[in-house]
Amino acid sequence: MKLNYLTRTICLGAVSTLALSIDSAMPVLAQLTLPAISVDEPSRPSTRSSTPSRRASATRAAPRRAAAPLQQVAPVPYIVPGRGTVGALTPSYAGGQVANGGQLGLLGNRGVLDTPFNQTTYTRDLVENTQARTLSDVLLNDPSVASALPRNIGREQPVIRGFLLGNSSVGFNGYFGLIGNNNFNVLDAVERVEVIKGLNGLLNGQSPDDSIGGAINLVMKRARNEPIAELTTSFASRGQGGVHLDVGQRYGEHKEYGIRYNGSYRDGKTEVDNQSLRDESHALALDYRGERVRVSADILYNQFSGSGLSARNTLANTLPGVPAPPSPTNFWNPSWTGIKGENTAALFQAEVDVTDWLTIYGGGGFFDNAITPIISNPTIINARGDTTASPFVNRQDRHNHTEQAGFRATVETGPVLHEINFNTTLWSNQIDGSRTNGTAVSSNIYNPTPSPFQAIPLAAVTKANTSSLNSYGIADTMSVWNKRIQFTAGIRRQEVAQDAFNAAGVSTSSYSAAAWSPAFTLIIKPLENVSVYANYIEGLQMGTIVDQTYQNSGQVFPPYKSTQHEMGVKVDWGRFTTTVAAYDISQPAQISISNPLPQLPTFSIDGINRNRGVEINTFGELTPGWRLLGGASFMDARQERTQNGTNDGKRSLGIPDVQVSLGTEWDTPFINGLTLTGRAIHFGDAFADAANKYLIPNWTRFDLGARYTFASPWNGKPITVRFAVENVANSAFWMTSSSDRQIYLGAPRTYLASTTFRF
């Protein structure tokens, strides 16, 4: 609690100072155009050896005498080599919704055509203009990504290429394990959302949440050369109001020092009956950029609470099929279910250009999370929609630490250019928890019935498990003919250790293991705007220690590997880019086997999940003022080598055969500043169980919106007003995840409105 109080004090003190400095600096700086820090593309290392300084040539201002008035000194743009990542962003692509590349972990920043994976980097403009409130709202724009959980369940869990991605596997400036599983809403402080589809063990090391389908990295905002002061007010049906403050400023003779603060608060009823949510977030970003040194520090704090928690629903195995979905606003859980918690995270990074061909880097951070949800996950027991549930309180505390260090070097050997990358990643975690069960409650999905309040006492929190992931990775990207051919060979040594404890704090199981995970990639550019790529990469997953929700609680499964083969073609048409990728991923399957009531299900590793698919992605401007973003994903996900061949050839649970997300924006010619938007999202049918008994029908959702930007009458700065309607037709549909017989209700029609003022 002292740490959280200190975090708030630092953030509030910093924003007060920042606001005063912006107010005093704005009259002068409003007339000054400041050059951005420039980023040098990776190139042959000897080109700057004769240059006495790595600063761009510029005339320095004369030294100021003590009594002289303050002079306007523009910053000298330092050259950041292509090896640099701290504070270095790839430029936005035409249309501004997507960036032209992003971070690739061990391999550093790469442009789209130099990335041997299917990657999309979403910009701050997209986040703001779509009024995204959660990470899942951003990922809706990607046809290869789905959400395994509803928006207001208290957790976010994306699905990439049919595989679950836990929030601990969401990166924070390239460091993983600093974003929690539960409602750690830092989106207001995010500049970029980078999404890599497919295995990425070489790039980022083993995922803390054993995710293999891809990786998501959040790049935090940094102070710009120009001062920024923005206030955004928002509203979401039925009564969720919010406010977001974003202020930033750079200091120093050449704007070396930066500070930026983002704070937001939301509270009120959501679009679902008997449900409300409150969220408060603070983010403070500090950075220094010098001639050869770049340093950054981030402090994040988030506190949240909600009542009427959305839930996953389990289909009883006696049901003949999936019941028809009820009204999308229905809520049949007890209204006293809910969640409360807080998150604190901090990250420090540093990067030094030792020579013109060598950059070393390192950093570390921590994450503390404490949540207390009251959960009631109902089971639908008959076709009439009757449900039964056993509420419980589940307190969980997480304590994560992560460190990273490495180097990036550019070396020539004859006609071959080598980009050599090495790093080591360290991650440790301790989870403390307790659980207390309540009394069973009943309801109906079509006609919800209130349940009397239960005061479920919370047992003392004890250590549940500890784990650590350490790895060492090295890769060499060899290129010839001005990088028209690029071949990468790399390998990562991954070490994992885990211990589980009972309520008395006694170790019940433990293991440690290690494995090598190689990767190979190839890029060929037959034309300057065409990139053909292929990759083979492996991913290691931590052996599961079965939790107490299963009959075989405490059983330990050894680590296991997954593999990916992928190839694709990328074409940059100038202001419009398309990617077509085909992949084949094999993963040992984890399933839940039902037992006769009242026995708990059994957790088992059974066979292989093999996901094969084709992805079509597109982004950019078709014509000036008309933007397109999204695409389609086609998947054939099958089970192989299952026990006794029972489910061989059947579709993997929770994975649709087709997924489409296509959004468009049109800047109207008849009203200057008015933009109309639309988006269509389609999910094909999917099975909610491994036996393919319960089919979830396909569904389609349409979103519409508009925004209008005009000059403020009091300061001449732009004001932007946005309005959108999600699920315009208020369609009712079930969605499913990768857990056996679990489904949830899709979100109802939702109205969103926001206004951004600039000062």
PDB file of C-alpha atoms in Angstrom, residues 38-230:
ATOM      1  CA  SER A  38      15.915  10.798 -36.622  1.00  0.00           C
ATOM      2  CA  VAL A  39      16.311   7.049 -36.905  1.00  0.00           C
ATOM      3  CA  ASP A  40      19.034   5.615 -39.083  1.00  0.00           C
ATOM      4  CA  GLU A  41      18.191   2.459 -41.005  1.00  0.00           C
ATOM      5  CA  PRO A  42      20.497  -0.532 -40.376  1.00  0.00           C
ATOM      6  CA  SER A  43      23.283  -0.193 -42.894  1.00  0.00           C
ATOM      7  CA  ARG A  44      26.912  -0.953 -43.441  1.00  0.00           C
ATOM      8  CA  PRO A  45      28.791   0.128 -40.349  1.00  0.00           C
ATOM      9  CA  SER A  46      31.641   2.230 -41.700  1.00  0.00           C
ATOM     10  CA  THR A  47      29.672   5.054 -43.320  1.00  0.00           C
ATOM     11  CA  ARG A  48      30.043   7.517 -40.439  1.00  0.00           C
ATOM     12  CA  SER A  49      33.618   6.732 -39.385  1.00  0.00           C
ATOM     13  CA  SER A  50      34.996   9.979 -40.801  1.00  0.00           C
ATOM     14  CA  THR A  51      32.330  12.136 -39.209  1.00  0.00           C
ATOM     15  CA  PRO A  52      33.562  13.874 -36.026  1.00  0.00           C
ATOM     16  CA  SER A  53      30.127  13.781 -34.384  1.00  0.00           C
ATOM     17  CA  ARG A  54      26.969  11.657 -34.657  1.00  0.00           C
ATOM     18  CA  ARG A  55      24.828  14.777 -34.405  1.00  0.00           C
ATOM     19  CA  ALA A  56      23.241  16.016 -37.585  1.00  0.00           C
ATOM     20  CA  SER A  57      25.039  19.111 -38.813  1.00  0.00           C
ATOM     21  CA  ALA A  58      23.485  22.200 -37.277  1.00  0.00           C
ATOM     22  CA  THR A  59      24.703  25.539 -36.003  1.00  0.00           C
ATOM     23  CA  ARG A  60      24.820  25.663 -32.226  1.00  0.00           C
ATOM     24  CA  ALA A  61      23.340  28.680 -30.492  1.00  0.00           C
ATOM     25  CA  ALA A  62      25.804  30.976 -28.728  1.00  0.00           C
ATOM     26  CA  PRO A  63      26.216  30.395 -24.972  1.00  0.00           C
ATOM     27  CA  ARG A  64      23.759  32.402 -22.901  1.00  0.00           C
ATOM     28  CA  ARG A  65      25.024  34.962 -20.380  1.00  0.00           C
ATOM     29  CA  ALA A  66      23.404  34.846 -16.955  1.00  0.00           C
ATOM     30  CA  ALA A  67      21.550  38.133 -17.413  1.00  0.00           C
ATOM     31  CA  ALA A  68      20.528  37.469 -21.004  1.00  0.00           C
ATOM     32  CA  PRO A  69      16.894  36.576 -21.817  1.00  0.00           C
ATOM     33  CA  LEU A  70      16.030  32.960 -22.641  1.00  0.00           C
ATOM     34  CA  GLN A  71      16.810  32.174 -26.280  1.00  0.00           C
ATOM     35  CA  GLN A  72      14.880  29.784 -28.452  1.00  0.00           C
ATOM     36  CA  VAL A  73      17.239  26.869 -29.124  1.00  0.00           C
ATOM     37  CA  ALA A  74      15.889  24.125 -31.348  1.00  0.00           C
ATOM     38  CA  PRO A  75      17.047  20.623 -30.522  1.00  0.00           C
ATOM     39  CA  VAL A  76      19.775  19.115 -32.636  1.00  0.00           C
ATOM     40  CA  PRO A  77      18.340  15.867 -34.044  1.00  0.00           C
ATOM     41  CA  TYR A  78      20.546  13.026 -32.844  1.00  0.00           C
ATOM     42  CA  ILE A  79      20.870  10.069 -35.166  1.00  0.00           C
ATOM     43  CA  VAL A  80      19.511   6.892 -33.609  1.00  0.00           C
ATOM     44  CA  PRO A  81      20.989   3.867 -35.392  1.00  0.00           C
ATOM     45  CA  GLY A  82      18.674   1.230 -36.773  1.00  0.00           C
ATOM     46  CA  ARG A  83      19.848  -0.980 -33.918  1.00  0.00           C
ATOM     47  CA  GLY A  84      18.196   1.345 -31.405  1.00  0.00           C
ATOM     48  CA  THR A  85      14.766   0.676 -29.909  1.00  0.00           C
ATOM     49  CA  VAL A  86      14.497   2.863 -26.787  1.00  0.00           C
ATOM     50  CA  GLY A  87      12.325   5.807 -27.796  1.00  0.00           C
ATOM     51  CA  ALA A  88      12.681   4.930 -31.492  1.00  0.00           C
ATOM     52  CA  LEU A  89       9.452   4.316 -33.406  1.00  0.00           C
ATOM     53  CA  THR A  90       9.019   3.103 -36.951  1.00  0.00           C
ATOM     54  CA  PRO A  91       7.156   5.759 -38.980  1.00  0.00           C
ATOM     55  CA  SER A  92       3.409   5.655 -39.479  1.00  0.00           C
ATOM     56  CA  TYR A  93       2.185   4.262 -42.771  1.00  0.00           C
ATOM     57  CA  ALA A  94      -0.169   6.070 -45.142  1.00  0.00           C
ATOM     58  CA  GLY A  95      -3.511   6.654 -43.435  1.00  0.00           C
ATOM     59  CA  GLY A  96      -1.987   6.743 -39.954  1.00  0.00           C
ATOM     60  CA  GLN A  97      -3.766   3.660 -38.583  1.00  0.00           C
ATOM     61  CA  VAL A  98      -0.784   1.315 -38.824  1.00  0.00           C
ATOM     62  CA  ALA A  99       2.987   1.790 -38.554  1.00  0.00           C
ATOM     63  CA  ASN A 100       5.486   0.702 -41.171  1.00  0.00           C
ATOM     64  CA  GLY A 101       7.050  -1.980 -38.961  1.00  0.00           C
ATOM     65  CA  GLY A 102       7.737  -2.512 -35.279  1.00  0.00           C
ATOM     66  CA  GLN A 103       9.833  -4.277 -32.652  1.00  0.00           C
ATOM     67  CA  LEU A 104      10.826  -7.907 -33.167  1.00  0.00           C
ATOM     68  CA  GLY A 105      12.251  -8.621 -29.725  1.00  0.00           C
ATOM     69  CA  LEU A 106      15.782  -9.989 -30.130  1.00  0.00           C
ATOM     70  CA  LEU A 107      15.976  -8.701 -33.732  1.00  0.00           C
ATOM     71  CA  GLY A 108      15.111  -5.088 -32.829  1.00  0.00           C
ATOM     72  CA  ASN A 109      13.066  -2.702 -34.986  1.00  0.00           C
ATOM     73  CA  ARG A 110      12.214  -3.902 -38.496  1.00  0.00           C
ATOM     74  CA  GLY A 111      10.250  -2.433 -41.372  1.00  0.00           C
ATOM     75  CA  VAL A 112       7.276  -4.348 -42.772  1.00  0.00           C
ATOM     76  CA  LEU A 113       9.128  -5.706 -45.817  1.00  0.00           C
ATOM     77  CA  ASP A 114      12.134  -6.699 -43.673  1.00  0.00           C
ATOM     78  CA  THR A 115      10.028  -8.689 -41.175  1.00  0.00           C
ATOM     79  CA  PRO A 116       9.940 -12.465 -41.820  1.00  0.00           C
ATOM     80  CA  PHE A 117       6.671 -12.795 -39.884  1.00  0.00           C
ATOM     81  CA  ASN A 118       3.126 -11.512 -40.252  1.00  0.00           C
ATOM     82  CA  GLN A 119       3.162  -8.444 -38.013  1.00  0.00           C
ATOM     83  CA  THR A 120       0.795  -5.474 -37.689  1.00  0.00           C
ATOM     84  CA  THR A 121       1.530  -2.410 -35.548  1.00  0.00           C
ATOM     85  CA  TYR A 122      -1.508  -0.323 -34.600  1.00  0.00           C
ATOM     86  CA  THR A 123      -0.948   3.371 -33.874  1.00  0.00           C
ATOM     87  CA  ARG A 124      -2.260   5.801 -31.280  1.00  0.00           C
ATOM     88  CA  ASP A 125      -4.476   7.378 -33.955  1.00  0.00           C
ATOM     89  CA  LEU A 126      -6.332   4.090 -34.393  1.00  0.00           C
ATOM     90  CA  VAL A 127      -6.786   3.653 -30.628  1.00  0.00           C
ATOM     91  CA  GLU A 128      -8.251   7.131 -30.236  1.00  0.00           C
ATOM     92  CA  ASN A 129     -10.387   7.198 -33.361  1.00  0.00           C
ATOM     93  CA  THR A 130     -12.002   3.808 -32.652  1.00  0.00           C
ATOM     94  CA  GLN A 131     -12.564   4.838 -28.994  1.00  0.00           C
ATOM     95  CA  ALA A 132     -10.906   1.614 -27.833  1.00  0.00           C
ATOM     96  CA  ARG A 133     -11.298   1.092 -24.091  1.00  0.00           C
ATOM     97  CA  THR A 134      -9.473  -2.210 -23.773  1.00  0.00           C
ATOM     98  CA  LEU A 135      -6.757  -4.087 -25.614  1.00  0.00           C
ATOM     99  CA  SER A 136      -9.427  -6.389 -27.071  1.00  0.00           C
ATOM    100  CA  ASP A 137     -11.085  -3.359 -28.699  1.00  0.00           C
ATOM    101  CA  VAL A 138      -7.864  -2.708 -30.636  1.00  0.00           C
ATOM    102  CA  LEU A 139      -7.384  -6.351 -31.598  1.00  0.00           C
ATOM    103  CA  LEU A 140     -10.857  -6.472 -33.161  1.00  0.00           C
ATOM    104  CA  ASN A 141      -9.230  -4.872 -36.188  1.00  0.00           C
ATOM    105  CA  ASP A 142      -7.065  -7.942 -36.807  1.00  0.00           C
ATOM    106  CA  PRO A 143      -8.682 -10.924 -38.570  1.00  0.00           C
ATOM    107  CA  SER A 144      -6.129 -13.320 -37.045  1.00  0.00           C
ATOM    108  CA  VAL A 145      -6.940 -12.313 -33.472  1.00  0.00           C
ATOM    109  CA  ALA A 146     -10.042 -13.065 -31.412  1.00  0.00           C
ATOM    110  CA  SER A 147     -11.025 -12.609 -27.772  1.00  0.00           C
ATOM    111  CA  ALA A 148     -11.589 -15.652 -25.569  1.00  0.00           C
ATOM    112  CA  LEU A 149     -13.483 -13.635 -22.957  1.00  0.00           C
ATOM    113  CA  PRO A 150     -16.197 -10.942 -22.996  1.00  0.00           C
ATOM    114  CA  ARG A 151     -15.234  -7.320 -22.438  1.00  0.00           C
ATOM    115  CA  ASN A 152     -16.599  -7.026 -18.891  1.00  0.00           C
ATOM    116  CA  ILE A 153     -15.479 -10.316 -17.403  1.00  0.00           C
ATOM    117  CA  GLY A 154     -12.602  -8.671 -15.542  1.00  0.00           C
ATOM    118  CA  ARG A 155      -9.925 -10.258 -17.715  1.00  0.00           C
ATOM    119  CA  GLU A 156      -8.582 -10.012 -21.240  1.00  0.00           C
ATOM    120  CA  GLN A 157      -7.394 -13.081 -23.103  1.00  0.00           C
ATOM    121  CA  PRO A 158      -6.685 -12.721 -26.832  1.00  0.00           C
ATOM    122  CA  VAL A 159      -6.556 -15.702 -29.184  1.00  0.00           C
ATOM    123  CA  ILE A 160      -4.037 -15.590 -32.052  1.00  0.00           C
ATOM    124  CA  ARG A 161      -4.174 -18.207 -34.809  1.00  0.00           C
ATOM    125  CA  GLY A 162      -6.462 -20.254 -32.565  1.00  0.00           C
ATOM    126  CA  PHE A 163      -4.155 -20.270 -29.505  1.00  0.00           C
ATOM    127  CA  LEU A 164      -4.799 -18.476 -26.208  1.00  0.00           C
ATOM    128  CA  LEU A 165      -2.557 -15.567 -25.246  1.00  0.00           C
ATOM    129  CA  GLY A 166      -2.449 -14.693 -21.548  1.00  0.00           C
ATOM    130  CA  ASN A 167      -1.943 -11.088 -20.467  1.00  0.00           C
ATOM    131  CA  SER A 168       1.399 -11.925 -18.856  1.00  0.00           C
ATOM    132  CA  SER A 169       2.460 -12.635 -22.422  1.00  0.00           C
ATOM    133  CA  VAL A 170       1.650  -9.060 -23.455  1.00  0.00           C
ATOM    134  CA  GLY A 171       4.905  -7.131 -23.637  1.00  0.00           C
ATOM    135  CA  PHE A 172       5.574  -3.723 -22.121  1.00  0.00           C
ATOM    136  CA  ASN A 173       8.261  -1.956 -24.216  1.00  0.00           C
ATOM    137  CA  GLY A 174       9.544  -5.416 -25.139  1.00  0.00           C
ATOM    138  CA  TYR A 175       9.573  -6.782 -21.565  1.00  0.00           C
ATOM    139  CA  PHE A 176       7.094  -9.519 -20.689  1.00  0.00           C
ATOM    140  CA  GLY A 177       5.354 -10.352 -17.421  1.00  0.00           C
ATOM    141  CA  LEU A 178       4.681  -6.711 -16.494  1.00  0.00           C
ATOM    142  CA  ILE A 179       1.044  -6.642 -17.609  1.00  0.00           C
ATOM    143  CA  GLY A 180      -1.375  -8.590 -15.411  1.00  0.00           C
ATOM    144  CA  ASN A 181      -4.199 -10.959 -16.252  1.00  0.00           C
ATOM    145  CA  ASN A 182      -6.902  -8.807 -14.716  1.00  0.00           C
ATOM    146  CA  ASN A 183      -8.044  -5.407 -15.968  1.00  0.00           C
ATOM    147  CA  PHE A 184      -4.648  -3.722 -16.105  1.00  0.00           C
ATOM    148  CA  ASN A 185      -5.941  -0.954 -18.334  1.00  0.00           C
ATOM    149  CA  VAL A 186      -2.911   0.989 -19.583  1.00  0.00           C
ATOM    150  CA  LEU A 187      -4.239   1.626 -23.082  1.00  0.00           C
ATOM    151  CA  ASP A 188      -4.482   5.397 -22.559  1.00  0.00           C
ATOM    152  CA  ALA A 189      -0.692   5.466 -22.046  1.00  0.00           C
ATOM    153  CA  VAL A 190       0.106   3.355 -25.118  1.00  0.00           C
ATOM    154  CA  GLU A 191       1.594   4.742 -28.343  1.00  0.00           C
ATOM    155  CA  ARG A 192       1.694   1.494 -30.342  1.00  0.00           C
ATOM    156  CA  VAL A 193       0.126  -1.973 -30.153  1.00  0.00           C
ATOM    157  CA  GLU A 194       2.401  -4.433 -31.967  1.00  0.00           C
ATOM    158  CA  VAL A 195       0.965  -7.831 -32.917  1.00  0.00           C
ATOM    159  CA  ILE A 196       3.100 -10.731 -34.194  1.00  0.00           C
ATOM    160  CA  LYS A 197       1.192 -13.761 -35.395  1.00  0.00           C
ATOM    161  CA  GLY A 198       2.712 -17.149 -34.754  1.00  0.00           C
ATOM    162  CA  LEU A 199       5.484 -18.658 -32.646  1.00  0.00           C
ATOM    163  CA  ASN A 200       8.158 -16.246 -31.451  1.00  0.00           C
ATOM    164  CA  GLY A 201      10.327 -18.162 -28.979  1.00  0.00           C
ATOM    165  CA  LEU A 202      13.568 -16.934 -30.558  1.00  0.00           C
ATOM    166  CA  LEU A 203      12.396 -13.325 -30.531  1.00  0.00           C
ATOM    167  CA  ASN A 204      11.004 -13.020 -27.009  1.00  0.00           C
ATOM    168  CA  GLY A 205      11.839 -16.209 -25.137  1.00  0.00           C
ATOM    169  CA  GLN A 206       9.342 -18.539 -23.535  1.00  0.00           C
ATOM    170  CA  SER A 207       5.989 -16.946 -22.823  1.00  0.00           C
ATOM    171  CA  PRO A 208       5.136 -16.570 -19.086  1.00  0.00           C
ATOM    172  CA  ASP A 209       1.608 -17.744 -19.939  1.00  0.00           C
ATOM    173  CA  ASP A 210       2.740 -20.500 -22.317  1.00  0.00           C
ATOM    174  CA  SER A 211       1.256 -18.662 -25.277  1.00  0.00           C
ATOM    175  CA  ILE A 212       2.471 -19.804 -28.690  1.00  0.00           C
ATOM    176  CA  GLY A 213       0.004 -18.270 -31.160  1.00  0.00           C
ATOM    177  CA  GLY A 214       1.749 -14.907 -31.219  1.00  0.00           C
ATOM    178  CA  ALA A 215       2.938 -11.968 -29.169  1.00  0.00           C
ATOM    179  CA  ILE A 216       1.586  -8.519 -28.374  1.00  0.00           C
ATOM    180  CA  ASN A 217       3.849  -5.647 -27.342  1.00  0.00           C
ATOM    181  CA  LEU A 218       2.658  -2.313 -25.952  1.00  0.00           C
ATOM    182  CA  VAL A 219       4.960   0.628 -26.664  1.00  0.00           C
ATOM    183  CA  MET A 220       4.454   3.389 -24.103  1.00  0.00           C
ATOM    184  CA  LYS A 221       4.054   7.060 -25.000  1.00  0.00           C
ATOM    185  CA  ARG A 222       7.039   9.402 -24.783  1.00  0.00           C
ATOM    186  CA  ALA A 223       7.221  13.180 -24.609  1.00  0.00           C
ATOM    187  CA  ARG A 224       7.259  14.741 -28.070  1.00  0.00           C
ATOM    188  CA  ASN A 225       9.393  17.658 -29.228  1.00  0.00           C
ATOM    189  CA  GLU A 226       6.272  19.810 -29.099  1.00  0.00           C
ATOM    190  CA  PRO A 227       4.434  20.181 -25.765  1.00  0.00           C
ATOM    191  CA  ILE A 228       1.192  18.236 -25.580  1.00  0.00           C
ATOM    192  CA  ALA A 229      -1.848  18.915 -23.407  1.00  0.00           C
ATOM    193  CA  GLU A 230      -5.062  17.043 -24.235  1.00  0.00           C
TER     194      GLU A 230
END
